[in-house]
Amino acid sequence: MTSNASHAAMISFKQVNKWYGDYHALSDIDAQVARGEVVVVCGPSGSGKSTLIRTVNRLESIQSGTIEFDGKDVNAPSIDVNRFRSQVGFVFQSFNLFPHLSVAENISLAPTTVLRKSRREARERAVALLERVGLAARADAYPGQLSGGQQQRVAIARALAMDPPAMLFDEPTSALDPEMVGEVLQVMKQLARDGMTMMCVTHEMGFAREVADRVWFMDHGAIVETGSPDAFFSAPQSARAQKFLSDLRSH
Amino acid sequence: MKLDLDFSVLTRGDYPQWIGHGVVTTLELTALAWLLAAVLGTVLALMRMTDSRLCKAAVAAYVEYHQNVPMLVQIFLWYFGIPSLLPESVQAWANAVGGEFMFAVIAVGLCMAAYLSEDLRGGLRAIPRSQYEASRALGLSYLKAARLVILPQAARIALPTMVNHTVLIFKNTSLAMAIGVAELTYVTREIESQSFRTIEVYLLSTMVYLAISLLIMAGGAALEHRYRIRTR
Amino acid sequence: MSDIFSILADHGLLLLIGQYPNGPVGGLVLTFVLSVLGIALAFPLAVAIALARMSPFAWLRWPATTLVYLVRGVPLLMFIFWVYFFLPVLTGQAVSGFTTMLITLVIYQAAYLAEVVRAGIEGLSSGQTEAARAVGLSYGQTMRKVILPQALYNMVPAMLSQFVSTIKETSLGYVIGVNELTFAASQVSSTLLTKPFQVYAILAATYFVLCFALTQLARELERRIARRRAGVTPSRRPVRSATPVLTDTPSRP
């Protein structure tokens, strides 16, 4: 939801296919996320949405097709996978903070080891990011001392520490108690308003309606339907999308 | 039952020296065996982490052998059995430099390497996969992820069992007396057979063993506390 | 290799049953008898020690805790010598090496087993105790009818492991002249003089086969119990991960 969307795609999938043995996990994915765009990927469980998002930073491999990130082929042999990953912000469903490091150390880890920034510089940046997510006071706390919502916000700050051009979210609020979902969505909405390119796998329809530019609906490994959030939620075209939305609303 | 305790006997003549020598030998045995076990144990644990089936099978066989054969028998095999396979010159050299101590260190060290490697392996397996994924997702290489994220956590998890096994190494040094190493238990028996002050000398040795074991356990607890993963 | 066979042929019987029938039973059979008796007698003592450790009464708790710490901190060999010298003093009569070993093993194993029992009892969810007390069972009845049966079932693999430890510990009988397997082997070796490696290799192999078989049995039982438990209790996933953590190509299980 920004006015700065340029024409070149930030993330693009071209004829992407993935199999787990005989199971066709992703089939013929063709889609693009433009710069500054916020895309929400939804669908029933097992539809491949998490798998799709994990192929972007190579946490999952693909058997055919091309994925491009910021103009570069993600699976090109010449790419330094570590350098590359450090430029893609990824937020996990289960936060995955490092319990033996403090919050500030969690955020500073990648900048100091991959970018070789100085400890002081990295810590200043960490504190600035923590302010952005509303946790500046907990810089020296340990993950085990924080609530789920706080941990996820730290995880977002950790991903932002590398100044990535785009952020990927894999069901960021699914593991949270309901009362903490809001604080995390708040951070994500602000990121979207600040112009970040985002690809989010989520069930949070309110979030999608507020900040998403487009919704991709997936089922059985394929993107079945895409559209603007308003169009998708009020009048889904495909039968499967209709069933999915009615199931979602009925609980 | 008349208890005629006379601890002063232990302060006469050479006895204090003997006891001191016994304690020192025990500590030396423990330290050297521990070093051997720690280094070899780490190597074995890392070997088991590789993709090579040969490596994994070799380590598994090593661990099974050392955990299913009694420590005393392993010591005998090394001290009585192995030298007979070595050439004469090596045997002579071993005898000259006090082979008992050396073989005791080797036997205890190699055996406890199996236990320590299992401890490390348990620690590594307890780290959820997601920790590794998260560190790779940030851009850390395999080695950096291992060094900064995985191993620190694995070591914390393995620490309590490793402390227990360190105490076990310390206690196992007493078995070296069976091949003539003049460690504390051996010295205790010598003094007892000469002075007939059975209770006194055994009490003293028992107290020494207990004190050092408790020290090791306390040290371990302090380490655990210092490096614990903090939660609410 | 042929050495090994000839040794087994000539002295195998000695290793197996010692001097019998020209003397008391020895060798592997004695090792086995010592181990089985040791763990069997240690078990009830272990339950008592475990309950004492967990008791709210200090006069029960302190002696039990002291014993456990003594056993953890003092080498088994020292224990053997204590019993060896002081049992005759206490009873006023000579005590055989066998009895010495047996008593030492019982006490030593009871202390370790007590920790196993304690872990087994504390590993059960407190909900079990609460439910039993809620229907009116006393502490003793709760322990006997609800807690211990479940805890003991879960502990069988750990107890088998302790049995294996006991078998290995019988080898220390060598030091006080008990004619168990290790002592028998050392006698064979001193008779033959020139084949120590072969004799001690046979010795190691014998222990290995026996202990390894029992360890594998314990592991199999552990697997079965874990499967059983998974169906009954609200799931707490086992820590074991199927894929090694440090392989280079992460993939979804």
mmCIF file of N, CA and C in Angstrom, chain B residues 70-120:
data_model
loop_
_atom_site.group_PDB
_atom_site.id
_atom_site.type_symbol
_atom_site.label_atom_id
_atom_site.label_comp_id
_atom_site.label_asym_id
_atom_site.label_seq_id
_atom_site.Cartn_x
_atom_site.Cartn_y
_atom_site.Cartn_z
ATOM 1 N N PRO B 70 34.024 -54.085 31.220
ATOM 2 C CA PRO B 70 34.371 -53.431 32.485
ATOM 3 C C PRO B 70 35.681 -52.660 32.391
ATOM 4 N N MET B 71 35.758 -51.556 33.130
ATOM 5 C CA MET B 71 36.941 -50.705 33.116
ATOM 6 C C MET B 71 38.180 -51.492 33.512
ATOM 7 N N LEU B 72 38.056 -52.336 34.522
ATOM 8 C CA LEU B 72 39.197 -53.109 34.999
ATOM 9 C C LEU B 72 39.734 -54.010 33.884
ATOM 10 N N VAL B 73 38.817 -54.631 33.162
ATOM 11 C CA VAL B 73 39.224 -55.533 32.080
ATOM 12 C C VAL B 73 39.932 -54.739 30.980
ATOM 13 N N GLN B 74 39.437 -53.532 30.705
ATOM 14 C CA GLN B 74 40.090 -52.701 29.694
ATOM 15 C C GLN B 74 41.508 -52.367 30.128
ATOM 16 N N ILE B 75 41.659 -52.042 31.423
ATOM 17 C CA ILE B 75 42.996 -51.740 31.936
ATOM 18 C C ILE B 75 43.893 -52.956 31.767
ATOM 19 N N PHE B 76 43.400 -54.143 32.106
ATOM 20 C CA PHE B 76 44.212 -55.352 31.984
ATOM 21 C C PHE B 76 44.595 -55.606 30.545
ATOM 22 N N LEU B 77 43.621 -55.417 29.650
ATOM 23 C CA LEU B 77 43.890 -55.660 28.239
ATOM 24 C C LEU B 77 45.021 -54.747 27.757
ATOM 25 N N TRP B 78 44.996 -53.493 28.191
ATOM 26 C CA TRP B 78 46.039 -52.556 27.793
ATOM 27 C C TRP B 78 47.371 -52.887 28.468
ATOM 28 N N TYR B 79 47.340 -53.195 29.741
ATOM 29 C CA TYR B 79 48.599 -53.344 30.461
ATOM 30 C C TYR B 79 49.236 -54.714 30.264
ATOM 31 N N PHE B 80 48.391 -55.768 30.306
ATOM 32 C CA PHE B 80 48.954 -57.113 30.148
ATOM 33 C C PHE B 80 48.933 -57.567 28.703
ATOM 34 N N GLY B 81 47.847 -57.195 28.015
ATOM 35 C CA GLY B 81 47.657 -57.757 26.680
ATOM 36 C C GLY B 81 48.417 -57.044 25.579
ATOM 37 N N ILE B 82 48.249 -55.740 25.465
ATOM 38 C CA ILE B 82 48.819 -54.993 24.346
ATOM 39 C C ILE B 82 50.346 -55.068 24.292
ATOM 40 N N PRO B 83 51.034 -54.889 25.417
ATOM 41 C CA PRO B 83 52.505 -54.895 25.316
ATOM 42 C C PRO B 83 53.045 -56.179 24.691
ATOM 43 N N SER B 84 52.341 -57.303 24.924
ATOM 44 C CA SER B 84 52.868 -58.544 24.348
ATOM 45 C C SER B 84 52.812 -58.514 22.832
ATOM 46 N N LEU B 85 52.022 -57.586 22.281
ATOM 47 C CA LEU B 85 51.945 -57.486 20.818
ATOM 48 C C LEU B 85 52.997 -56.529 20.274
ATOM 49 N N LEU B 86 53.534 -55.701 21.163
ATOM 50 C CA LEU B 86 54.488 -54.693 20.703
ATOM 51 C C LEU B 86 55.889 -55.291 20.620
ATOM 52 N N PRO B 87 56.709 -54.699 19.762
ATOM 53 C CA PRO B 87 58.091 -55.207 19.662
ATOM 54 C C PRO B 87 58.845 -55.047 20.980
ATOM 55 N N GLU B 88 59.858 -55.867 21.172
ATOM 56 C CA GLU B 88 60.642 -55.920 22.413
ATOM 57 C C GLU B 88 61.124 -54.555 22.871
ATOM 58 N N SER B 89 61.629 -53.791 21.901
ATOM 59 C CA SER B 89 62.236 -52.500 22.244
ATOM 60 C C SER B 89 61.208 -51.573 22.875
ATOM 61 N N VAL B 90 59.996 -51.580 22.311
ATOM 62 C CA VAL B 90 58.952 -50.717 22.852
ATOM 63 C C VAL B 90 58.562 -51.189 24.246
ATOM 64 N N GLN B 91 58.504 -52.492 24.415
ATOM 65 C CA GLN B 91 58.164 -53.033 25.736
ATOM 66 C C GLN B 91 59.182 -52.591 26.771
ATOM 67 N N ALA B 92 60.449 -52.684 26.398
ATOM 68 C CA ALA B 92 61.513 -52.297 27.331
ATOM 69 C C ALA B 92 61.389 -50.825 27.684
ATOM 70 N N TRP B 93 61.160 -49.995 26.669
ATOM 71 C CA TRP B 93 61.015 -48.559 26.912
ATOM 72 C C TRP B 93 59.833 -48.291 27.828
ATOM 73 N N ALA B 94 58.712 -48.960 27.579
ATOM 74 C CA ALA B 94 57.525 -48.750 28.397
ATOM 75 C C ALA B 94 57.803 -49.111 29.848
ATOM 76 N N ASN B 95 58.496 -50.217 30.053
ATOM 77 C CA ASN B 95 58.839 -50.609 31.421
ATOM 78 C C ASN B 95 59.704 -49.579 32.101
ATOM 79 N N ALA B 96 60.636 -49.037 31.327
ATOM 80 C CA ALA B 96 61.576 -48.084 31.906
ATOM 81 C C ALA B 96 60.890 -46.791 32.337
ATOM 82 N N VAL B 97 59.941 -46.303 31.519
ATOM 83 C CA VAL B 97 59.314 -45.023 31.857
ATOM 84 C C VAL B 97 58.100 -45.183 32.767
ATOM 85 N N GLY B 98 57.920 -46.343 33.355
ATOM 86 C CA GLY B 98 56.760 -46.501 34.244
ATOM 87 C C GLY B 98 55.502 -46.725 33.432
ATOM 88 N N GLY B 99 55.474 -47.840 32.736
ATOM 89 C CA GLY B 99 54.360 -48.117 31.836
ATOM 90 C C GLY B 99 53.011 -48.171 32.515
ATOM 91 N N GLU B 100 52.979 -48.514 33.811
ATOM 92 C CA GLU B 100 51.675 -48.676 34.474
ATOM 93 C C GLU B 100 50.873 -47.394 34.386
ATOM 94 N N PHE B 101 51.521 -46.298 34.752
ATOM 95 C CA PHE B 101 50.825 -45.004 34.743
ATOM 96 C C PHE B 101 50.309 -44.683 33.350
ATOM 97 N N MET B 102 51.180 -44.867 32.364
ATOM 98 C CA MET B 102 50.828 -44.534 30.997
ATOM 99 C C MET B 102 49.633 -45.349 30.517
ATOM 100 N N PHE B 103 49.700 -46.682 30.750
ATOM 101 C CA PHE B 103 48.607 -47.523 30.279
ATOM 102 C C PHE B 103 47.311 -47.244 31.024
ATOM 103 N N ALA B 104 47.451 -46.885 32.296
ATOM 104 C CA ALA B 104 46.243 -46.541 33.057
ATOM 105 C C ALA B 104 45.580 -45.313 32.446
ATOM 106 N N VAL B 105 46.387 -44.304 32.135
ATOM 107 C CA VAL B 105 45.842 -43.084 31.516
ATOM 108 C C VAL B 105 45.163 -43.428 30.196
ATOM 109 N N ILE B 106 45.863 -44.234 29.375
ATOM 110 C CA ILE B 106 45.305 -44.597 28.070
ATOM 111 C C ILE B 106 43.984 -45.347 28.246
ATOM 112 N N ALA B 107 43.995 -46.344 29.135
ATOM 113 C CA ALA B 107 42.788 -47.166 29.291
ATOM 114 C C ALA B 107 41.610 -46.324 29.762
ATOM 115 N N VAL B 108 41.800 -45.551 30.837
ATOM 116 C CA VAL B 108 40.700 -44.749 31.378
ATOM 117 C C VAL B 108 40.300 -43.660 30.379
ATOM 118 N N GLY B 109 41.286 -43.009 29.763
ATOM 119 C CA GLY B 109 40.994 -41.943 28.811
ATOM 120 C C GLY B 109 40.187 -42.426 27.623
ATOM 121 N N LEU B 110 40.639 -43.538 27.032
ATOM 122 C CA LEU B 110 39.929 -44.063 25.857
ATOM 123 C C LEU B 110 38.511 -44.501 26.222
ATOM 124 N N CYS B 111 38.367 -45.091 27.399
ATOM 125 C CA CYS B 111 37.031 -45.547 27.795
ATOM 126 C C CYS B 111 36.102 -44.365 27.999
ATOM 127 N N MET B 112 36.571 -43.363 28.736
ATOM 128 C CA MET B 112 35.690 -42.236 29.034
ATOM 129 C C MET B 112 35.454 -41.357 27.817
ATOM 130 N N ALA B 113 36.323 -41.446 26.799
ATOM 131 C CA ALA B 113 36.066 -40.705 25.562
ATOM 132 C C ALA B 113 34.736 -41.153 24.976
ATOM 133 N N ALA B 114 34.449 -42.453 25.099
ATOM 134 C CA ALA B 114 33.182 -42.967 24.578
ATOM 135 C C ALA B 114 32.014 -42.300 25.295
ATOM 136 N N TYR B 115 32.108 -42.212 26.632
ATOM 137 C CA TYR B 115 31.020 -41.608 27.401
ATOM 138 C C TYR B 115 30.860 -40.125 27.086
ATOM 139 N N LEU B 116 31.964 -39.409 27.021
ATOM 140 C CA LEU B 116 31.884 -37.977 26.755
ATOM 141 C C LEU B 116 31.349 -37.705 25.353
ATOM 142 N N SER B 117 31.723 -38.553 24.397
ATOM 143 C CA SER B 117 31.218 -38.324 23.045
ATOM 144 C C SER B 117 29.704 -38.531 23.007
ATOM 145 N N GLU B 118 29.210 -39.493 23.783
ATOM 146 C CA GLU B 118 27.765 -39.683 23.840
ATOM 147 C C GLU B 118 27.084 -38.482 24.496
ATOM 148 N N ASP B 119 27.733 -37.902 25.505
ATOM 149 C CA ASP B 119 27.180 -36.710 26.155
ATOM 150 C C ASP B 119 27.051 -35.579 25.149
ATOM 151 N N LEU B 120 28.132 -35.335 24.389
ATOM 152 C CA LEU B 120 28.113 -34.252 23.408
ATOM 153 C C LEU B 120 27.059 -34.527 22.345
#
